[in-house]
PDB file of C-alpha atoms in Angstrom:
ATOM      1  CA  LYS A   1      57.632   4.667  59.458  1.00  0.00           C
ATOM      2  CA  ALA A   2      55.662   7.229  61.346  1.00  0.00           C
ATOM      3  CA  GLY A   3      51.965   6.723  61.313  1.00  0.00           C
ATOM      4  CA  VAL A   4      49.322   9.350  60.556  1.00  0.00           C
ATOM      5  CA  THR A   5      49.379  12.291  62.922  1.00  0.00           C
ATOM      6  CA  GLN A   6      46.549  14.708  63.583  1.00  0.00           C
ATOM      7  CA  THR A   7      46.621  17.895  65.452  1.00  0.00           C
ATOM      8  CA  PRO A   8      45.260  19.075  67.739  1.00  0.00           C
ATOM      9  CA  ARG A   9      44.262  16.114  69.651  1.00  0.00           C
ATOM     10  CA  TYR A  10      41.579  17.967  71.585  1.00  0.00           C
ATOM     11  CA  LEU A  11      39.840  21.151  70.859  1.00  0.00           C
ATOM     12  CA  ILE A  12      37.017  23.105  72.590  1.00  0.00           C
ATOM     13  CA  LYS A  13      35.014  25.708  70.643  1.00  0.00           C
ATOM     14  CA  THR A  14      31.836  27.655  71.189  1.00  0.00           C
ATOM     15  CA  ARG A  15      28.958  27.835  68.631  1.00  0.00           C
ATOM     16  CA  GLY A  16      29.612  30.173  65.742  1.00  0.00           C
ATOM     17  CA  GLN A  17      33.401  29.806  65.730  1.00  0.00           C
ATOM     18  CA  GLN A  18      35.404  28.100  63.074  1.00  0.00           C
ATOM     19  CA  VAL A  19      37.956  25.363  63.502  1.00  0.00           C
ATOM     20  CA  THR A  20      40.866  23.943  61.324  1.00  0.00           C
ATOM     21  CA  LEU A  21      42.145  20.448  61.800  1.00  0.00           C
ATOM     22  CA  SER A  22      45.413  19.114  60.447  1.00  0.00           C
ATOM     23  CA  CYS A  23      46.581  15.754  59.278  1.00  0.00           C
ATOM     24  CA  SER A  24      49.984  14.562  58.259  1.00  0.00           C
ATOM     25  CA  PRO A  25      49.644  11.285  56.193  1.00  0.00           C
ATOM     26  CA  ILE A  26      52.259   8.424  56.319  1.00  0.00           C
ATOM     27  CA  SER A  27      55.257   9.204  54.276  1.00  0.00           C
ATOM     28  CA  GLY A  28      54.664   8.211  50.771  1.00  0.00           C
ATOM     29  CA  HIS A  29      50.845   8.188  50.941  1.00  0.00           C
ATOM     30  CA  ARG A  30      49.192  10.511  48.564  1.00  0.00           C
ATOM     31  CA  SER A  31      45.624  10.063  49.481  1.00  0.00           C
ATOM     32  CA  VAL A  32      43.900  11.421  52.623  1.00  0.00           C
ATOM     33  CA  SER A  33      40.344  10.839  53.763  1.00  0.00           C
ATOM     34  CA  TRP A  34      38.468  12.470  56.496  1.00  0.00           C
ATOM     35  CA  TYR A  35      35.575  11.026  58.831  1.00  0.00           C
ATOM     36  CA  GLN A  36      33.379  12.045  61.456  1.00  0.00           C
ATOM     37  CA  GLN A  37      32.679   9.560  64.233  1.00  0.00           C
ATOM     38  CA  THR A  38      29.795  10.196  66.831  1.00  0.00           C
ATOM     39  CA  PRO A  39      27.906   7.847  68.954  1.00  0.00           C
ATOM     40  CA  GLY A  40      24.665   8.271  67.150  1.00  0.00           C
ATOM     41  CA  GLN A  41      25.893   8.299  63.419  1.00  0.00           C
ATOM     42  CA  GLY A  42      29.039   6.134  63.690  1.00  0.00           C
ATOM     43  CA  LEU A  43      31.689   6.850  60.994  1.00  0.00           C
ATOM     44  CA  GLN A  44      30.647   9.023  58.338  1.00  0.00           C
ATOM     45  CA  PHE A  45      32.926   9.845  55.367  1.00  0.00           C
ATOM     46  CA  LEU A  46      33.606  13.470  54.844  1.00  0.00           C
ATOM     47  CA  PHE A  47      35.902  13.814  51.791  1.00  0.00           C
ATOM     48  CA  GLU A  48      38.800  12.116  50.143  1.00  0.00           C
ATOM     49  CA  TYR A  49      41.850  13.939  48.526  1.00  0.00           C
ATOM     50  CA  PHE A  50      44.435  12.631  46.162  1.00  0.00           C
ATOM     51  CA  SER A  51      47.229  14.771  44.669  1.00  0.00           C
ATOM     52  CA  GLU A  52      45.643  17.901  45.962  1.00  0.00           C
ATOM     53  CA  THR A  53      42.256  17.179  44.203  1.00  0.00           C
ATOM     54  CA  GLN A  54      39.057  16.316  46.048  1.00  0.00           C
ATOM     55  CA  ARG A  55      37.992  12.882  44.716  1.00  0.00           C
ATOM     56  CA  ASN A  56      35.012  12.230  46.775  1.00  0.00           C
ATOM     57  CA  LYS A  57      32.731  14.144  49.156  1.00  0.00           C
ATOM     58  CA  GLY A  58      30.219  12.829  51.584  1.00  0.00           C
ATOM     59  CA  ASN A  59      26.873  14.171  52.473  1.00  0.00           C
ATOM     60  CA  PHE A  60      27.916  17.081  54.760  1.00  0.00           C
ATOM     61  CA  PRO A  61      26.969  20.775  54.456  1.00  0.00           C
ATOM     62  CA  GLY A  62      29.201  23.191  52.876  1.00  0.00           C
ATOM     63  CA  ARG A  63      30.334  24.359  56.201  1.00  0.00           C
ATOM     64  CA  PHE A  64      32.702  21.468  56.141  1.00  0.00           C
ATOM     65  CA  SER A  65      35.564  22.047  53.699  1.00  0.00           C
ATOM     66  CA  GLY A  66      39.036  20.542  53.169  1.00  0.00           C
ATOM     67  CA  ARG A  67      42.234  20.746  51.260  1.00  0.00           C
ATOM     68  CA  GLN A  68      45.371  18.856  50.459  1.00  0.00           C
ATOM     69  CA  PHE A  69      48.833  20.635  50.060  1.00  0.00           C
ATOM     70  CA  SER A  70      51.426  19.347  47.642  1.00  0.00           C
ATOM     71  CA  ASN A  71      53.272  17.675  50.395  1.00  0.00           C
ATOM     72  CA  SER A  72      50.007  15.454  50.890  1.00  0.00           C
ATOM     73  CA  ARG A  73      49.354  17.049  54.201  1.00  0.00           C
ATOM     74  CA  SER A  74      45.520  17.766  54.685  1.00  0.00           C
ATOM     75  CA  GLU A  75      43.392  20.226  56.559  1.00  0.00           C
ATOM     76  CA  MET A  76      39.743  20.341  57.195  1.00  0.00           C
ATOM     77  CA  ASN A  77      37.805  23.291  58.252  1.00  0.00           C
ATOM     78  CA  VAL A  78      34.372  23.748  59.777  1.00  0.00           C
ATOM     79  CA  SER A  79      32.922  27.131  59.797  1.00  0.00           C
ATOM     80  CA  THR A  80      29.992  28.390  62.022  1.00  0.00           C
ATOM     81  CA  LEU A  81      30.204  25.600  64.370  1.00  0.00           C
ATOM     82  CA  GLU A  82      27.065  23.970  65.687  1.00  0.00           C
ATOM     83  CA  LEU A  83      26.562  21.908  68.767  1.00  0.00           C
ATOM     84  CA  GLY A  84      26.135  18.780  66.710  1.00  0.00           C
ATOM     85  CA  ASP A  85      29.591  18.983  65.163  1.00  0.00           C
ATOM     86  CA  SER A  86      31.003  17.727  68.515  1.00  0.00           C
ATOM     87  CA  ALA A  87      32.842  14.568  67.191  1.00  0.00           C
ATOM     88  CA  LEU A  88      35.896  12.644  66.864  1.00  0.00           C
ATOM     89  CA  TYR A  89      37.350  13.702  63.566  1.00  0.00           C
ATOM     90  CA  LEU A  90      39.525  10.990  61.942  1.00  0.00           C
ATOM     91  CA  CYS A  91      41.839  11.321  59.032  1.00  0.00           C
ATOM     92  CA  ALA A  92      43.072   8.237  57.054  1.00  0.00           C
ATOM     93  CA  SER A  93      45.932   8.067  54.529  1.00  0.00           C
ATOM     94  CA  SER A  94      46.611   5.523  51.791  1.00  0.00           C
ATOM     95  CA  LEU A  95      49.232   4.977  49.199  1.00  0.00           C
ATOM     96  CA  ALA A  96      46.750   5.907  46.234  1.00  0.00           C
ATOM     97  CA  ALA A  97      43.020   6.539  45.987  1.00  0.00           C
ATOM     98  CA  GLY A  98      40.604   3.532  45.191  1.00  0.00           C
ATOM     99  CA  THR A  99      40.996   0.384  47.111  1.00  0.00           C
ATOM    100  CA  ASP A 100      44.310   0.678  49.005  1.00  0.00           C
ATOM    101  CA  THR A 101      44.136  -0.008  52.678  1.00  0.00           C
ATOM    102  CA  GLN A 102      43.430   3.106  54.842  1.00  0.00           C
ATOM    103  CA  TYR A 103      45.520   3.806  57.788  1.00  0.00           C
ATOM    104  CA  PHE A 104      44.034   5.964  60.524  1.00  0.00           C
ATOM    105  CA  GLY A 105      45.272   8.669  62.849  1.00  0.00           C
ATOM    106  CA  PRO A 106      44.220   9.006  66.503  1.00  0.00           C
ATOM    107  CA  GLY A 107      41.721  11.511  65.801  1.00  0.00           C
ATOM    108  CA  THR A 108      40.854  15.068  66.933  1.00  0.00           C
ATOM    109  CA  ARG A 109      38.136  15.310  69.549  1.00  0.00           C
ATOM    110  CA  LEU A 110      36.124  18.462  68.853  1.00  0.00           C
ATOM    111  CA  THR A 111      33.777  19.761  71.614  1.00  0.00           C
ATOM    112  CA  VAL A 112      31.468  22.609  70.662  1.00  0.00           C
ATOM    113  CA  LEU A 113      29.823  24.394  73.642  1.00  0.00           C
TER     114      LEU A 113
ATOM    115  CA  ALA B   1      24.313   2.477  46.771  1.00  0.00           C
ATOM    116  CA  GLN B   2      26.528   0.485  49.031  1.00  0.00           C
ATOM    117  CA  SER B   3      25.982  -0.436  52.657  1.00  0.00           C
ATOM    118  CA  VAL B   4      27.263  -2.473  55.505  1.00  0.00           C
ATOM    119  CA  ALA B   5      25.431  -4.052  58.314  1.00  0.00           C
ATOM    120  CA  GLN B   6      26.579  -5.396  61.560  1.00  0.00           C
ATOM    121  CA  PRO B   7      23.758  -7.143  63.103  1.00  0.00           C
ATOM    122  CA  GLU B   8      25.039  -7.337  66.602  1.00  0.00           C
ATOM    123  CA  ASP B   9      25.664  -4.118  68.605  1.00  0.00           C
ATOM    124  CA  GLN B  10      27.521  -6.270  71.314  1.00  0.00           C
ATOM    125  CA  VAL B  11      29.119  -9.692  71.312  1.00  0.00           C
ATOM    126  CA  ASN B  12      30.291 -11.346  74.694  1.00  0.00           C
ATOM    127  CA  VAL B  13      32.527 -14.424  74.663  1.00  0.00           C
ATOM    128  CA  ALA B  14      34.607 -16.111  77.298  1.00  0.00           C
ATOM    129  CA  GLU B  15      38.373 -15.961  77.159  1.00  0.00           C
ATOM    130  CA  GLY B  16      39.693 -18.937  75.213  1.00  0.00           C
ATOM    131  CA  ASN B  17      36.372 -19.455  73.119  1.00  0.00           C
ATOM    132  CA  PRO B  18      36.105 -18.911  69.557  1.00  0.00           C
ATOM    133  CA  LEU B  19      34.620 -15.598  68.564  1.00  0.00           C
ATOM    134  CA  THR B  20      32.771 -14.294  65.614  1.00  0.00           C
ATOM    135  CA  VAL B  21      31.704 -10.784  64.608  1.00  0.00           C
ATOM    136  CA  LYS B  22      29.210 -10.732  61.650  1.00  0.00           C
ATOM    137  CA  CYS B  23      29.141  -8.438  58.738  1.00  0.00           C
ATOM    138  CA  THR B  24      26.953  -8.206  55.586  1.00  0.00           C
ATOM    139  CA  TYR B  25      27.377  -5.881  52.801  1.00  0.00           C
ATOM    140  CA  SER B  26      25.526  -4.622  49.669  1.00  0.00           C
ATOM    141  CA  VAL B  27      27.286  -3.226  46.672  1.00  0.00           C
ATOM    142  CA  SER B  28      26.513  -2.901  42.920  1.00  0.00           C
ATOM    143  CA  GLY B  29      29.645  -4.345  41.836  1.00  0.00           C
ATOM    144  CA  ASN B  30      32.396  -6.351  43.300  1.00  0.00           C
ATOM    145  CA  PRO B  31      33.253  -5.411  46.966  1.00  0.00           C
ATOM    146  CA  TYR B  32      36.621  -4.626  48.659  1.00  0.00           C
ATOM    147  CA  LEU B  33      36.108  -5.586  52.218  1.00  0.00           C
ATOM    148  CA  PHE B  34      38.005  -4.550  55.292  1.00  0.00           C
ATOM    149  CA  TRP B  35      38.019  -5.052  59.068  1.00  0.00           C
ATOM    150  CA  TYR B  36      39.197  -2.435  61.609  1.00  0.00           C
ATOM    151  CA  VAL B  37      39.429  -2.312  65.304  1.00  0.00           C
ATOM    152  CA  GLN B  38      39.160   0.651  67.578  1.00  0.00           C
ATOM    153  CA  TYR B  39      40.374   0.783  71.113  1.00  0.00           C
ATOM    154  CA  PRO B  40      39.099   3.592  73.519  1.00  0.00           C
ATOM    155  CA  ASN B  41      40.389   7.032  72.540  1.00  0.00           C
ATOM    156  CA  ARG B  42      42.278   5.654  69.635  1.00  0.00           C
ATOM    157  CA  GLY B  43      41.874   5.798  65.869  1.00  0.00           C
ATOM    158  CA  LEU B  44      40.963   2.614  63.800  1.00  0.00           C
ATOM    159  CA  GLN B  45      43.627  -0.088  63.361  1.00  0.00           C
ATOM    160  CA  PHE B  46      43.602  -2.177  60.305  1.00  0.00           C
ATOM    161  CA  LEU B  47      42.977  -5.782  60.839  1.00  0.00           C
ATOM    162  CA  LEU B  48      42.635  -7.419  57.381  1.00  0.00           C
ATOM    163  CA  LYS B  49      41.130  -6.983  53.971  1.00  0.00           C
ATOM    164  CA  TYR B  50      39.486  -9.098  51.101  1.00  0.00           C
ATOM    165  CA  ILE B  51      40.254  -7.778  47.710  1.00  0.00           C
ATOM    166  CA  THR B  52      40.223 -10.998  45.451  1.00  0.00           C
ATOM    167  CA  GLY B  53      41.479 -14.577  45.679  1.00  0.00           C
ATOM    168  CA  ASP B  54      41.173 -17.000  48.363  1.00  0.00           C
ATOM    169  CA  ASN B  55      37.735 -16.427  50.445  1.00  0.00           C
ATOM    170  CA  LEU B  56      39.515 -16.994  53.753  1.00  0.00           C
ATOM    171  CA  VAL B  57      41.691 -14.037  54.650  1.00  0.00           C
ATOM    172  CA  LYS B  58      44.100 -14.015  57.592  1.00  0.00           C
ATOM    173  CA  GLY B  59      45.239 -10.729  59.307  1.00  0.00           C
ATOM    174  CA  SER B  60      46.734  -9.300  62.285  1.00  0.00           C
ATOM    175  CA  TYR B  61      46.526 -10.661  65.902  1.00  0.00           C
ATOM    176  CA  GLY B  62      45.199 -14.036  64.879  1.00  0.00           C
ATOM    177  CA  PHE B  63      42.094 -12.744  63.220  1.00  0.00           C
ATOM    178  CA  GLU B  64      40.679 -14.089  59.986  1.00  0.00           C
ATOM    179  CA  ALA B  65      37.618 -13.497  57.940  1.00  0.00           C
ATOM    180  CA  GLU B  66      35.752 -15.486  55.276  1.00  0.00           C
ATOM    181  CA  PHE B  67      34.226 -13.832  52.186  1.00  0.00           C
ATOM    182  CA  ASN B  68      31.070 -15.316  51.132  1.00  0.00           C
ATOM    183  CA  LYS B  69      29.755 -13.987  48.116  1.00  0.00           C
ATOM    184  CA  SER B  70      26.287 -15.950  47.864  1.00  0.00           C
ATOM    185  CA  GLN B  71      25.544 -14.630  51.373  1.00  0.00           C
ATOM    186  CA  THR B  72      27.319 -11.239  50.873  1.00  0.00           C
ATOM    187  CA  SER B  73      28.971 -11.636  54.114  1.00  0.00           C
ATOM    188  CA  PHE B  74      32.468 -11.132  55.588  1.00  0.00           C
ATOM    189  CA  HIS B  75      32.456 -12.444  59.079  1.00  0.00           C
ATOM    190  CA  LEU B  76      35.352 -11.859  61.423  1.00  0.00           C
ATOM    191  CA  LYS B  77      36.714 -14.883  63.468  1.00  0.00           C
ATOM    192  CA  LYS B  78      39.254 -15.917  65.845  1.00  0.00           C
ATOM    193  CA  PRO B  79      39.737 -19.416  67.129  1.00  0.00           C
ATOM    194  CA  SER B  80      40.588 -18.307  70.768  1.00  0.00           C
ATOM    195  CA  ALA B  81      39.610 -15.046  72.081  1.00  0.00           C
ATOM    196  CA  LEU B  82      41.829 -12.870  74.386  1.00  0.00           C
ATOM    197  CA  VAL B  83      40.621 -10.345  77.104  1.00  0.00           C
ATOM    198  CA  SER B  84      42.902  -7.836  75.175  1.00  0.00           C
ATOM    199  CA  ASP B  85      40.608  -8.307  72.121  1.00  0.00           C
ATOM    200  CA  SER B  86      37.866  -6.357  73.744  1.00  0.00           C
ATOM    201  CA  ALA B  87      37.383  -3.426  71.706  1.00  0.00           C
ATOM    202  CA  LEU B  88      34.932  -1.974  68.892  1.00  0.00           C
ATOM    203  CA  TYR B  89      35.070  -3.500  65.617  1.00  0.00           C
ATOM    204  CA  PHE B  90      34.179  -2.065  62.343  1.00  0.00           C
ATOM    205  CA  CYS B  91      33.559  -3.691  58.916  1.00  0.00           C
ATOM    206  CA  ALA B  92      33.910  -1.404  55.796  1.00  0.00           C
ATOM    207  CA  VAL B  93      33.251  -1.904  52.112  1.00  0.00           C
ATOM    208  CA  ARG B  94      34.128  -0.148  49.011  1.00  0.00           C
ATOM    209  CA  ASP B  95      32.725  -0.876  45.661  1.00  0.00           C
ATOM    210  CA  ILE B  96      35.236  -2.107  43.161  1.00  0.00           C
ATOM    211  CA  ASN B  97      34.036   0.528  40.704  1.00  0.00           C
ATOM    212  CA  TYR B  98      36.378   3.382  41.819  1.00  0.00           C
ATOM    213  CA  GLY B  99      34.738   6.489  42.715  1.00  0.00           C
ATOM    214  CA  GLN B 100      32.729   4.993  45.624  1.00  0.00           C
ATOM    215  CA  ASN B 101      34.032   6.064  49.039  1.00  0.00           C
ATOM    216  CA  PHE B 102      34.531   3.703  51.921  1.00  0.00           C
ATOM    217  CA  VAL B 103      31.268   2.963  53.857  1.00  0.00           C
ATOM    218  CA  PHE B 104      31.570   1.615  57.420  1.00  0.00           C
ATOM    219  CA  GLY B 105      29.317  -0.374  59.394  1.00  0.00           C
ATOM    220  CA  PRO B 106      27.806   0.792  62.784  1.00  0.00           C
ATOM    221  CA  GLY B 107      30.476  -1.176  64.778  1.00  0.00           C
ATOM    222  CA  THR B 108      30.185  -4.230  67.058  1.00  0.00           C
ATOM    223  CA  ARG B 109      31.505  -3.951  70.666  1.00  0.00           C
ATOM    224  CA  LEU B 110      33.249  -7.207  71.682  1.00  0.00           C
ATOM    225  CA  SER B 111      33.559  -8.036  75.152  1.00  0.00           C
ATOM    226  CA  VAL B 112      35.864 -10.945  76.156  1.00  0.00           C
ATOM    227  CA  LEU B 113      35.314 -12.046  79.663  1.00  0.00           C
ATOM    228  CA  PRO B 114      38.005 -13.711  81.901  1.00  0.00           C
TER     229      PRO B 114
END
């Protein structure tokens, strides 16, 4: 069974631009979560989706948004990019929301210049 | 609120020796506990989890962890370390009361020296 895939793997943007990251979960998984990983802040939870509904949201500004489609694929969008948004963005999928094990994709490395 | 602490930023151990990576947690209810490993330029890989039952949990690659409710700890262990175990290890907790997201510890970098 294929794992979680994320596209693109690397992205370079400039301040003020917006970006969309994509995540395809493991087949059959209906829950997708997004995390931001930086050397200073570690792994921080962004949001969790289950059956196209946002179930949880982390403490990030409104510039960070996401959505999930009927096929469980998910996208996250960051508008008006700031230098501090440079990070590894990780997507994780699980069978259901709640306590199921999350399986992570390889991440998208976003660099904001 | 839930939180996870990994008191050691770095753990060094000689190949063949036992290793321990420490994790303590704080939740208001009953915890679901996880260990993940991250290799350079990779996402996180699941190692093991504790949901309920036996306090000693066995996972992938020979790793195991012991849940200790009184000490609120979930330390990761391996009897004999390999150089290939060198990586960044994360402990994570999720409160059993659904609605709480996963919270990850800051990570512990394990270096296994040949």
